[in-house]
GROMACS .gro file of C-alpha atoms in nm:
model
  276
    1MET     CA    1   1.218  10.024  -9.043
    2GLU     CA    2   1.272  10.264  -9.331
    3GLY     CA    3   1.413  10.600  -9.228
    4ALA     CA    4   1.236  10.932  -9.273
    5SER     CA    5   1.259  11.081  -9.621
    6ASN     CA    6   1.501  11.371  -9.664
    7GLY     CA    7   1.634  11.304  -9.315
    8GLY     CA    8   1.302  11.408  -9.163
    9MET     CA    9   1.319  11.757  -9.313
   10LEU     CA   10   1.031  11.943  -9.478
   11TYR     CA   11   1.074  12.128  -9.809
   12HIS     CA   12   0.881  12.455  -9.835
   13GLU     CA   13   0.876  12.742 -10.086
   14VAL     CA   14   0.753  13.087  -9.988
   15GLN     CA   15   0.549  13.284 -10.244
   16GLU     CA   16   0.760  13.456 -10.508
   17SER     CA   17   0.585  13.671 -10.768
   18LYS     CA   18   0.304  13.467 -10.924
   19LEU     CA   19   0.485  13.134 -10.915
   20CYS     CA   20   0.254  12.946 -10.678
   21ALA     CA   21   0.210  12.668 -10.937
   22MET     CA   22   0.584  12.601 -10.929
   23HIS     CA   23   0.585  12.613 -10.549
   24CYS     CA   24   0.293  12.372 -10.546
   25VAL     CA   25   0.462  12.119 -10.776
   26ASN     CA   26   0.789  12.130 -10.583
   27THR     CA   27   0.624  12.083 -10.245
   28VAL     CA   28   0.430  11.787 -10.384
   29LEU     CA   29   0.766  11.640 -10.487
   30GLN     CA   30   0.936  11.767 -10.168
   31GLY     CA   31   1.233  11.922 -10.339
   32PRO     CA   32   1.328  12.197 -10.588
   33PHE     CA   33   1.280  11.975 -10.892
   34PHE     CA   34   1.130  12.239 -11.124
   35SER     CA   35   1.208  12.602 -11.202
   36GLU     CA   36   0.970  12.853 -11.356
   37PHE     CA   37   1.158  12.805 -11.685
   38ASP     CA   38   1.096  12.429 -11.676
   39LEU     CA   39   0.723  12.489 -11.638
   40ALA     CA   40   0.729  12.753 -11.912
   41ALA     CA   41   0.885  12.494 -12.146
   42LEU     CA   42   0.610  12.244 -12.062
   43ALA     CA   43   0.347  12.513 -12.126
   44SER     CA   44   0.503  12.592 -12.463
   45ASP     CA   45   0.497  12.225 -12.564
   46LEU     CA   46   0.132  12.196 -12.463
   47ASP     CA   47   0.048  12.507 -12.666
   48ARG     CA   48   0.230  12.362 -12.968
   49ARG     CA   49   0.035  12.037 -12.948
   50GLU     CA   50  -0.296  12.223 -12.910
   51ARG     CA   51  -0.223  12.437 -13.217
   52GLN     CA   52  -0.127  12.130 -13.418
   53MET     CA   53  -0.453  11.958 -13.331
   54MET     CA   54  -0.655  12.267 -13.426
   55LEU     CA   55  -0.469  12.300 -13.756
   56GLN     CA   56  -0.533  11.935 -13.832
   57ALA     CA   57  -0.902  11.978 -13.751
   58GLY     CA   58  -0.917  12.259 -14.008
   59GLY     CA   59  -1.157  12.471 -13.809
   60ASP     CA   60  -1.232  12.834 -13.885
   61PHE     CA   61  -1.098  12.947 -13.548
   62LEU     CA   62  -0.728  12.924 -13.470
   63PRO     CA   63  -0.569  13.051 -13.148
   64ASP     CA   64  -0.353  13.362 -13.152
   65PRO     CA   65   0.008  13.231 -13.181
   66ASP     CA   66   0.121  13.502 -12.939
   67GLU     CA   67  -0.119  13.388 -12.668
   68SER     CA   68  -0.105  13.083 -12.443
   69HIS     CA   69  -0.377  12.891 -12.265
   70ASN     CA   70  -0.120  12.729 -12.038
   71VAL     CA   71   0.088  13.018 -11.905
   72SER     CA   72   0.021  13.389 -11.873
   73LEU     CA   73   0.293  13.646 -11.928
   74ASP     CA   74   0.311  13.708 -11.554
   75GLY     CA   75   0.379  13.342 -11.479
   76ASP     CA   76   0.046  13.178 -11.390
   77PHE     CA   77   0.027  12.817 -11.511
   78SER     CA   78  -0.266  12.591 -11.601
   79ILE     CA   79  -0.356  12.259 -11.436
   80GLN     CA   80  -0.237  12.087 -11.754
   81VAL     CA   81   0.116  12.217 -11.690
   82LEU     CA   82   0.110  12.086 -11.333
   83GLU     CA   83  -0.015  11.751 -11.460
   84LYS     CA   84   0.267  11.727 -11.716
   85ALA     CA   85   0.530  11.820 -11.458
   86LEU     CA   86   0.412  11.553 -11.217
   87GLU     CA   87   0.381  11.296 -11.496
   88VAL     CA   88   0.759  11.320 -11.530
   89TRP     CA   89   0.772  11.151 -11.188
   90ASP     CA   90   0.498  10.901 -11.274
   91LEU     CA   91   0.243  11.085 -11.062
   92GLN     CA   92  -0.122  11.116 -11.161
   93VAL     CA   93  -0.344  11.417 -11.088
   94ILE     CA   94  -0.709  11.324 -11.030
   95PRO     CA   95  -1.003  11.558 -10.957
   96LEU     CA   96  -1.124  11.478 -10.608
   97ASN     CA   97  -1.487  11.479 -10.724
   98SER     CA   98  -1.424  11.201 -10.978
   99PRO     CA   99  -1.549  10.846 -10.908
  100VAL     CA  100  -1.196  10.703 -10.898
  101ALA     CA  101  -1.112  10.941 -10.611
  102GLU     CA  102  -1.414  10.846 -10.402
  103PRO     CA  103  -1.204  10.657 -10.141
  104ALA     CA  104  -0.999  10.974 -10.088
  105GLN     CA  105  -1.316  11.168 -10.016
  106ILE     CA  106  -1.403  10.923  -9.741
  107ASP     CA  107  -1.055  10.867  -9.593
  108PRO     CA  108  -0.823  11.144  -9.718
  109GLU     CA  109  -0.562  11.057  -9.454
  110LEU     CA  110  -0.488  10.735  -9.645
  111GLU     CA  111  -0.358  10.937  -9.942
  112ASN     CA  112  -0.029  11.124  -9.981
  113ALA     CA  113  -0.097  11.460 -10.146
  114PHE     CA  114  -0.365  11.701 -10.262
  115ILE     CA  115  -0.343  12.006 -10.489
  116CYS     CA  116  -0.579  12.295 -10.420
  117HIS     CA  117  -0.673  12.571 -10.665
  118LEU     CA  118  -0.887  12.884 -10.657
  119GLN     CA  119  -0.866  13.159 -10.920
  120ASN     CA  120  -0.491  13.213 -10.967
  121HIS     CA  121  -0.359  13.042 -10.655
  122TRP     CA  122  -0.224  12.689 -10.616
  123PHE     CA  123  -0.100  12.512 -10.306
  124CYS     CA  124  -0.025  12.162 -10.185
  125ILE     CA  125  -0.137  11.961  -9.883
  126ARG     CA  126   0.113  11.679  -9.838
  127LYS     CA  127   0.183  11.389  -9.606
  128VAL     CA  128   0.552  11.376  -9.513
  129ASN     CA  129   0.693  11.105  -9.287
  130GLY     CA  130   0.345  11.009  -9.174
  131GLU     CA  131   0.229  11.362  -9.084
  132TRP     CA  132   0.013  11.602  -9.286
  133TYR     CA  133   0.119  11.959  -9.364
  134ASN     CA  134  -0.025  12.255  -9.551
  135PHE     CA  135   0.252  12.377  -9.781
  136ASP     CA  136   0.071  12.692  -9.897
  137SER     CA  137   0.340  12.925 -10.030
  138LEU     CA  138   0.164  13.220  -9.867
  139TYR     CA  139   0.265  13.071  -9.532
  140ALA     CA  140   0.608  13.131  -9.381
  141ALA     CA  141   0.641  12.759  -9.305
  142PRO     CA  142   0.445  12.438  -9.362
  143GLU     CA  143   0.158  12.412  -9.114
  144HIS     CA  144   0.088  12.080  -8.947
  145LEU     CA  145  -0.260  11.932  -8.990
  146SER     CA  146  -0.405  11.663  -8.769
  147LYS     CA  147  -0.566  11.371  -8.952
  148PHE     CA  148  -0.904  11.477  -8.815
  149TYR     CA  149  -0.862  11.838  -8.926
  150LEU     CA  150  -0.738  11.730  -9.272
  151SER     CA  151  -1.081  11.597  -9.366
  152ALA     CA  152  -1.263  11.901  -9.224
  153TYR     CA  153  -1.022  12.138  -9.398
  154LEU     CA  154  -1.070  11.975  -9.739
  155ILE     CA  155  -1.448  11.988  -9.697
  156SER     CA  156  -1.424  12.355  -9.598
  157LEU     CA  157  -1.210  12.438  -9.902
  158ARG     CA  158  -1.448  12.262 -10.141
  159GLY     CA  159  -1.742  12.446  -9.984
  160SER     CA  160  -1.559  12.775 -10.045
  161GLY     CA  161  -1.522  12.704 -10.416
  162TRP     CA  162  -1.174  12.552 -10.425
  163SER     CA  163  -1.093  12.282 -10.681
  164ILE     CA  164  -0.917  11.989 -10.514
  165PHE     CA  165  -0.702  11.734 -10.697
  166LEU     CA  166  -0.567  11.408 -10.562
  167VAL     CA  167  -0.208  11.313 -10.647
  168ARG     CA  168  -0.123  10.943 -10.665
  169GLY     CA  169   0.183  10.747 -10.772
  170ASN     CA  170   0.542  10.684 -10.672
  171PHE     CA  171   0.663  11.000 -10.500
  172PRO     CA  172   1.038  11.077 -10.496
  173LYS     CA  173   1.199  10.933 -10.184
  174GLU     CA  174   1.493  11.166 -10.147
  175CYS     CA  175   1.622  11.501 -10.270
  176PRO     CA  176   1.991  11.601 -10.235
  177ILE     CA  177   1.943  11.868  -9.970
  178ALA     CA  178   2.309  11.968  -9.955
  179SER     CA  179   2.356  11.999 -10.331
  180SER     CA  180   2.368  12.357 -10.456
  181GLU     CA  181   2.258  12.226 -10.795
  182SER     CA  182   1.928  12.115 -10.644
  183SER     CA  183   1.821  12.465 -10.538
  184ASN     CA  184   1.594  12.689 -10.746
  185GLY     CA  185   1.648  12.983 -10.511
  186TYR     CA  186   1.299  12.984 -10.363
  187GLY     CA  187   1.291  12.694 -10.119
  188GLN     CA  188   1.406  12.612  -9.771
  189TRP     CA  189   1.448  12.295  -9.566
  190LEU     CA  190   1.290  12.302  -9.221
  191SER     CA  191   1.267  12.051  -8.941
  192PRO     CA  192   0.913  11.985  -8.816
  193GLU     CA  193   1.012  12.164  -8.494
  194ASP     CA  194   1.131  12.474  -8.678
  195ALA     CA  195   0.817  12.474  -8.894
  196GLU     CA  196   0.600  12.455  -8.582
  197ARG     CA  197   0.793  12.735  -8.414
  198ILE     CA  198   0.759  12.965  -8.718
  199THR     CA  199   0.389  12.885  -8.756
  200LYS     CA  200   0.318  12.955  -8.390
  201SER     CA  201   0.507  13.282  -8.413
  202CYS     CA  202   0.300  13.391  -8.714
  203ASN     CA  203  -0.029  13.278  -8.563
  204SER     CA  204   0.039  13.454  -8.236
  205THR     CA  205   0.028  13.787  -8.418
  206GLN     CA  206  -0.301  13.717  -8.592
  207ARG     CA  207  -0.481  13.472  -8.364
  208THR     CA  208  -0.844  13.414  -8.460
  209ALA     CA  209  -1.113  13.171  -8.350
  210PRO     CA  210  -0.989  12.812  -8.294
  211GLY     CA  211  -0.983  12.603  -8.610
  212SER     CA  212  -0.997  12.898  -8.851
  213SER     CA  213  -0.638  13.022  -8.847
  214GLN     CA  214  -0.535  12.853  -9.173
  215ILE     CA  215  -0.829  12.977  -9.377
  216ARG     CA  216  -0.809  13.327  -9.229
  217GLN     CA  217  -0.430  13.342  -9.274
  218PHE     CA  218  -0.463  13.252  -9.641
  219SER     CA  219  -0.755  13.491  -9.692
  220ASP     CA  220  -0.564  13.784  -9.544
  221SER     CA  221  -0.256  13.713  -9.754
  222TYR     CA  222  -0.462  13.649 -10.068
  223MET     CA  223  -0.642  13.981 -10.039
  224GLN     CA  224  -0.315  14.159  -9.964
  225TYR     CA  225  -0.181  14.039 -10.298
  226GLY     CA  226  -0.490  14.144 -10.491
  227GLY     CA  227  -0.673  13.812 -10.498
  228GLY     CA  228  -0.446  13.667 -10.763
  229GLY     CA  229  -0.097  13.646 -10.624
  230LEU     CA  230   0.182  13.896 -10.649
  231SER     CA  231   0.265  14.056 -10.982
  232LEU     CA  232   0.613  14.012 -11.123
  233ASP     CA  233   0.857  14.293 -11.051
  234GLU     CA  234   1.147  14.424 -11.255
  235ASP     CA  235   1.372  14.138 -11.143
  236ASP     CA  236   1.150  13.893 -11.331
  237GLU     CA  237   1.194  14.050 -11.674
  238ASP     CA  238   1.410  13.754 -11.783
  239PHE     CA  239   1.126  13.516 -11.701
  240LYS     CA  240   0.877  13.732 -11.893
  241ALA     CA  241   1.113  13.733 -12.191
  242ALA     CA  242   1.156  13.356 -12.167
  243ILE     CA  243   0.781  13.300 -12.175
  244ALA     CA  244   0.735  13.539 -12.467
  245ALA     CA  245   1.021  13.374 -12.656
  246SER     CA  246   0.884  13.025 -12.592
  247LEU     CA  247   0.544  13.128 -12.729
  248THR     CA  248   0.706  13.279 -13.038
  249ASP     CA  249   0.922  12.972 -13.095
  250SER     CA  250   0.621  12.744 -13.057
  251ALA     CA  251   0.416  12.942 -13.308
  252THR     CA  252   0.706  12.952 -13.558
  253ALA     CA  253   0.768  12.581 -13.520
  254VAL     CA  254   0.407  12.496 -13.603
  255LYS     CA  255   0.402  12.734 -13.898
  256ASP     CA  256   0.716  12.580 -14.050
  257ILE     CA  257   0.612  12.215 -14.013
  258PRO     CA  258   0.528  12.056 -14.351
  259ALA     CA  259   0.165  11.951 -14.384
  260ASP     CA  260   0.243  11.577 -14.413
  261VAL     CA  261   0.470  11.583 -14.109
  262LEU     CA  262   0.214  11.784 -13.913
  263ALA     CA  263  -0.060  11.534 -13.993
  264ASP     CA  264   0.162  11.242 -13.891
  265GLU     CA  265   0.257  11.411 -13.564
  266ASN     CA  266  -0.106  11.483 -13.481
  267LYS     CA  267  -0.197  11.124 -13.559
  268LYS     CA  268   0.066  11.009 -13.309
  269SER     CA  269  -0.053  11.265 -13.056
  270GLY     CA  270  -0.409  11.143 -13.094
  271GLU     CA  271  -0.298  10.783 -13.043
  272GLU     CA  272  -0.110  10.885 -12.727
  273ASN     CA  273  -0.420  11.058 -12.593
  274ILE     CA  274  -0.628  10.747 -12.658
  275ARG     CA  275  -0.376  10.531 -12.469
  276GLU     CA  276  -0.380  10.775 -12.176
   0.00000   0.00000   0.00000
């Protein structure tokens, strides 16, 4: 019988600034595979491609080269960035309300991961070693979900306006836990027992009606952070500068591309989109 992935440990990232998209991607992958700078680079590339397509179309409206549709200056990323990050690992992100995801609506416990989004917050619900956990970065530790409660929880989230995405594909089997090079500085490895102990400790201080602790815990934390995650503090100035620089570089790169090269690149990009 195949052993538990990552030695049976759970990888969790606790909310830092407005980086919940990064936390979400990494908990889907169960390891610190991406930094905020990696996602910013993906956002910049997406912006570049979008500008190229608009330039090729020759429309009257062109996006402001200093603005991005894929990352805000305070670090909030679009679903397209999450999709591109997970595509690196051959993982597909599918809206749960799409026809292809219908089996997951009926039997979600047969899947491996879901991404949840509302306003500016992202989090992951993931099956690890046969058990389901809520890896919301606003939680101190991943919270175990029974298979029965998983379905009810997803229905409750959708009824509250959350967008749910199914993640399918070949998930990474292992992450080098002991390697210092594998850490992005935000995550921690926890045994299921430690995660349960931390969760019980947190819930004991804010116990509510049975079955509602997860939604209430998120709601309290979400409102505490202003309904859109924490804002970046002075320690994140380097990240702000990196995003601003990436946007500037992307705009300059598009401006300097010769017209014939730009047209050829957009033709290739269009062919890629058709294949996808």
